[in-house]
Amino acid sequence: MKACVLICRRRKNSGFNLKPSLKTALKINVRQFWLAVGIAIIALLWYLSLMRSPPNIDVADGDKYGHLLAYAGTMWWWAQLWRTWRKRLRLAFLLAMMGVVIEFVQGATGWRTFDVMDMLANGAGVLVGWVLVVTPLGRALQMMEKRVS
């Protein structure tokens, strides 16, 4: 509720009204919620990447599809929160590097293996996520926000 106290409407000749604009307060809380979901997505990615027996996709190289989908979804989600080209480029780099780091950590665990092809699938997923965010799907969170407020 700190944000609510900081958001004030000016009244004529009577100072500040500390009652927040409900619409503005909802918008701030929705953004915080989107950020929390994004953090949870990254935490889930780390958990799934390091668990002893990860989910199995029953097709040839199914784990590569899993990597691609996971990183595409993560990039798609976070790129909606940071809408400038420069921030998205940084985000793409950080997610790709996270995929590389995870692979090295997997190799060090003893129960998971290091795989360069997984790194490539992660990077391809980041690219797919970027492409998705420049389509109408890239405004999904924004459209949900409008429905809430």
mmCIF file of C-alpha atoms in Angstrom:
data_model
loop_
_atom_site.group_PDB
_atom_site.id
_atom_site.type_symbol
_atom_site.label_atom_id
_atom_site.label_comp_id
_atom_site.label_asym_id
_atom_site.label_seq_id
_atom_site.Cartn_x
_atom_site.Cartn_y
_atom_site.Cartn_z
ATOM 1 C CA MET A 1 0.000 0.000 0.000
ATOM 2 C CA LYS A 2 3.043 2.308 0.001
ATOM 3 C CA ALA A 3 2.301 3.059 -3.631
ATOM 4 C CA CYS A 4 -1.223 4.125 -2.698
ATOM 5 C CA VAL A 5 0.065 6.693 -0.224
ATOM 6 C CA LEU A 6 2.451 8.140 -2.790
ATOM 7 C CA ILE A 7 -0.215 8.568 -5.455
ATOM 8 C CA CYS A 8 -2.146 11.698 -4.589
ATOM 9 C CA ARG A 9 -4.695 13.887 -6.317
ATOM 10 C CA ARG A 10 -4.389 17.646 -5.887
ATOM 11 C CA ARG A 11 -7.546 19.389 -4.605
ATOM 12 C CA LYS A 12 -8.218 23.049 -5.309
ATOM 13 C CA ASN A 13 -6.938 25.269 -2.482
ATOM 14 C CA SER A 14 -6.905 22.439 0.063
ATOM 15 C CA GLY A 15 -3.561 20.682 -0.291
ATOM 16 C CA PHE A 16 -3.282 17.004 -1.141
ATOM 17 C CA ASN A 17 -5.885 14.309 -0.897
ATOM 18 C CA LEU A 18 -4.099 11.127 0.186
ATOM 19 C CA LYS A 19 -6.849 8.901 -1.208
ATOM 20 C CA PRO A 20 -5.256 7.154 -4.153
ATOM 21 C CA SER A 21 -6.855 6.905 -7.489
ATOM 22 C CA LEU A 22 -8.200 3.338 -7.515
ATOM 23 C CA LYS A 23 -7.424 2.932 -11.196
ATOM 24 C CA THR A 24 -3.790 4.012 -10.703
ATOM 25 C CA ALA A 25 -3.376 1.791 -7.640
ATOM 26 C CA LEU A 26 -4.759 -1.202 -9.552
ATOM 27 C CA LYS A 27 -2.397 -0.521 -12.443
ATOM 28 C CA ILE A 28 0.635 -0.482 -10.124
ATOM 29 C CA ASN A 29 -0.494 -3.659 -8.370
ATOM 30 C CA VAL A 30 -1.107 -5.434 -11.688
ATOM 31 C CA ARG A 31 2.415 -4.551 -12.859
ATOM 32 C CA GLN A 32 3.847 -5.886 -9.595
ATOM 33 C CA PHE A 33 1.820 -9.039 -10.097
ATOM 34 C CA TRP A 34 3.195 -9.466 -13.659
ATOM 35 C CA LEU A 35 6.735 -9.039 -12.310
ATOM 36 C CA ALA A 36 6.101 -11.616 -9.566
ATOM 37 C CA VAL A 37 4.778 -14.087 -12.137
ATOM 38 C CA GLY A 38 7.882 -13.468 -14.276
ATOM 39 C CA ILE A 39 10.150 -14.186 -11.321
ATOM 40 C CA ALA A 40 8.169 -17.358 -10.607
ATOM 41 C CA ILE A 41 8.621 -18.432 -14.252
ATOM 42 C CA ILE A 42 12.397 -18.039 -13.958
ATOM 43 C CA ALA A 43 12.430 -19.910 -10.629
ATOM 44 C CA LEU A 44 10.411 -22.723 -12.231
ATOM 45 C CA LEU A 45 12.853 -22.815 -15.146
ATOM 46 C CA TRP A 46 15.777 -23.257 -12.732
ATOM 47 C CA TYR A 47 13.899 -25.900 -10.736
ATOM 48 C CA LEU A 48 12.955 -27.936 -13.815
ATOM 49 C CA SER A 49 16.485 -27.626 -15.153
ATOM 50 C CA LEU A 50 18.120 -28.938 -11.999
ATOM 51 C CA MET A 51 15.629 -31.516 -10.713
ATOM 52 C CA ARG A 52 16.798 -35.137 -10.647
ATOM 53 C CA SER A 53 14.170 -36.521 -13.020
ATOM 54 C CA PRO A 54 12.727 -33.803 -15.268
ATOM 55 C CA PRO A 55 9.453 -34.200 -17.179
ATOM 56 C CA ASN A 56 9.837 -36.346 -20.285
ATOM 57 C CA ILE A 57 8.367 -35.428 -23.671
ATOM 58 C CA ASP A 58 7.836 -38.692 -25.562
ATOM 59 C CA VAL A 59 9.125 -37.656 -29.001
ATOM 60 C CA ALA A 60 12.590 -37.760 -30.521
ATOM 61 C CA ASP A 61 14.644 -34.980 -28.902
ATOM 62 C CA GLY A 62 11.599 -34.018 -26.852
ATOM 63 C CA ASP A 63 13.701 -32.260 -24.239
ATOM 64 C CA LYS A 64 14.876 -29.814 -26.924
ATOM 65 C CA TYR A 65 11.243 -28.878 -27.608
ATOM 66 C CA GLY A 66 10.825 -28.372 -23.875
ATOM 67 C CA HIS A 67 13.836 -26.055 -23.782
ATOM 68 C CA LEU A 68 12.575 -24.112 -26.791
ATOM 69 C CA LEU A 69 9.072 -23.693 -25.344
ATOM 70 C CA ALA A 70 10.313 -22.768 -21.878
ATOM 71 C CA TYR A 71 12.666 -20.063 -23.120
ATOM 72 C CA ALA A 72 10.188 -18.787 -25.731
ATOM 73 C CA GLY A 73 7.540 -18.415 -23.037
ATOM 74 C CA THR A 74 9.942 -16.740 -20.643
ATOM 75 C CA MET A 75 11.149 -14.265 -23.272
ATOM 76 C CA TRP A 76 7.580 -13.595 -24.403
ATOM 77 C CA TRP A 77 6.479 -12.859 -20.825
ATOM 78 C CA TRP A 78 9.367 -10.598 -19.838
ATOM 79 C CA ALA A 79 9.515 -8.763 -23.187
ATOM 80 C CA GLN A 80 5.958 -7.593 -22.594
ATOM 81 C CA LEU A 81 7.108 -5.943 -19.381
ATOM 82 C CA TRP A 82 10.088 -4.198 -21.007
ATOM 83 C CA ARG A 83 8.891 -2.794 -24.280
ATOM 84 C CA THR A 84 11.919 -0.926 -25.676
ATOM 85 C CA TRP A 85 14.163 -2.592 -28.234
ATOM 86 C CA ARG A 86 17.286 -2.011 -26.140
ATOM 87 C CA LYS A 87 15.788 -3.545 -22.985
ATOM 88 C CA ARG A 88 14.541 -6.537 -24.960
ATOM 89 C CA LEU A 89 17.983 -7.039 -26.433
ATOM 90 C CA ARG A 90 19.463 -7.079 -22.917
ATOM 91 C CA LEU A 91 16.726 -9.441 -21.786
ATOM 92 C CA ALA A 92 17.418 -11.801 -24.694
ATOM 93 C CA PHE A 93 21.135 -11.793 -23.911
ATOM 94 C CA LEU A 94 20.528 -12.444 -20.200
ATOM 95 C CA LEU A 95 18.108 -15.298 -20.862
ATOM 96 C CA ALA A 96 20.483 -16.907 -23.364
ATOM 97 C CA MET A 97 23.346 -16.592 -20.869
ATOM 98 C CA MET A 98 21.140 -18.039 -18.145
ATOM 99 C CA GLY A 99 20.588 -21.060 -20.394
ATOM 100 C CA VAL A 100 24.346 -21.468 -20.793
ATOM 101 C CA VAL A 101 24.949 -21.160 -17.045
ATOM 102 C CA ILE A 102 22.223 -23.698 -16.301
ATOM 103 C CA GLU A 103 23.881 -26.185 -18.645
ATOM 104 C CA PHE A 104 27.215 -25.823 -16.852
ATOM 105 C CA VAL A 105 25.485 -26.213 -13.487
ATOM 106 C CA GLN A 106 23.711 -29.324 -14.793
ATOM 107 C CA GLY A 107 27.062 -30.790 -15.785
ATOM 108 C CA ALA A 108 28.374 -30.170 -12.274
ATOM 109 C CA THR A 109 25.423 -31.782 -10.476
ATOM 110 C CA GLY A 110 26.278 -35.394 -11.206
ATOM 111 C CA TRP A 111 22.655 -36.322 -11.948
ATOM 112 C CA ARG A 112 22.122 -34.082 -15.007
ATOM 113 C CA THR A 113 24.268 -33.760 -18.124
ATOM 114 C CA PHE A 114 25.869 -30.872 -19.980
ATOM 115 C CA ASP A 115 24.494 -30.568 -23.545
ATOM 116 C CA VAL A 116 25.444 -27.911 -26.098
ATOM 117 C CA MET A 117 22.286 -28.717 -28.079
ATOM 118 C CA ASP A 118 20.229 -27.683 -25.052
ATOM 119 C CA MET A 119 21.998 -24.313 -25.125
ATOM 120 C CA LEU A 120 21.089 -23.918 -28.795
ATOM 121 C CA ALA A 121 17.463 -24.859 -28.059
ATOM 122 C CA ASN A 122 17.406 -22.258 -25.261
ATOM 123 C CA GLY A 123 18.739 -19.580 -27.622
ATOM 124 C CA ALA A 124 16.258 -20.567 -30.324
ATOM 125 C CA GLY A 125 13.494 -20.286 -27.741
ATOM 126 C CA VAL A 126 14.587 -16.768 -26.853
ATOM 127 C CA LEU A 127 14.385 -15.836 -30.558
ATOM 128 C CA VAL A 128 10.928 -17.400 -30.893
ATOM 129 C CA GLY A 129 9.769 -15.466 -27.823
ATOM 130 C CA TRP A 130 11.055 -12.227 -29.318
ATOM 131 C CA VAL A 131 9.217 -12.913 -32.581
ATOM 132 C CA LEU A 132 6.013 -13.693 -30.665
ATOM 133 C CA VAL A 133 6.165 -10.448 -28.748
ATOM 134 C CA VAL A 134 6.106 -8.336 -31.930
ATOM 135 C CA THR A 135 2.858 -10.011 -32.998
ATOM 136 C CA PRO A 136 -0.539 -9.211 -31.451
ATOM 137 C CA LEU A 137 0.310 -11.860 -28.821
ATOM 138 C CA GLY A 138 2.857 -9.370 -27.506
ATOM 139 C CA ARG A 139 0.042 -7.264 -26.102
ATOM 140 C CA ALA A 140 -1.611 -10.055 -24.103
ATOM 141 C CA LEU A 141 -0.666 -8.673 -20.678
ATOM 142 C CA GLN A 142 -1.616 -5.164 -21.720
ATOM 143 C CA MET A 143 -5.053 -6.381 -22.871
ATOM 144 C CA MET A 144 -5.551 -8.263 -19.594
ATOM 145 C CA GLU A 145 -4.621 -5.110 -17.675
ATOM 146 C CA LYS A 146 -7.266 -3.132 -19.529
ATOM 147 C CA ARG A 147 -9.898 -5.709 -18.622
ATOM 148 C CA VAL A 148 -8.934 -5.547 -14.936
ATOM 149 C CA SER A 149 -9.024 -1.755 -14.685
#
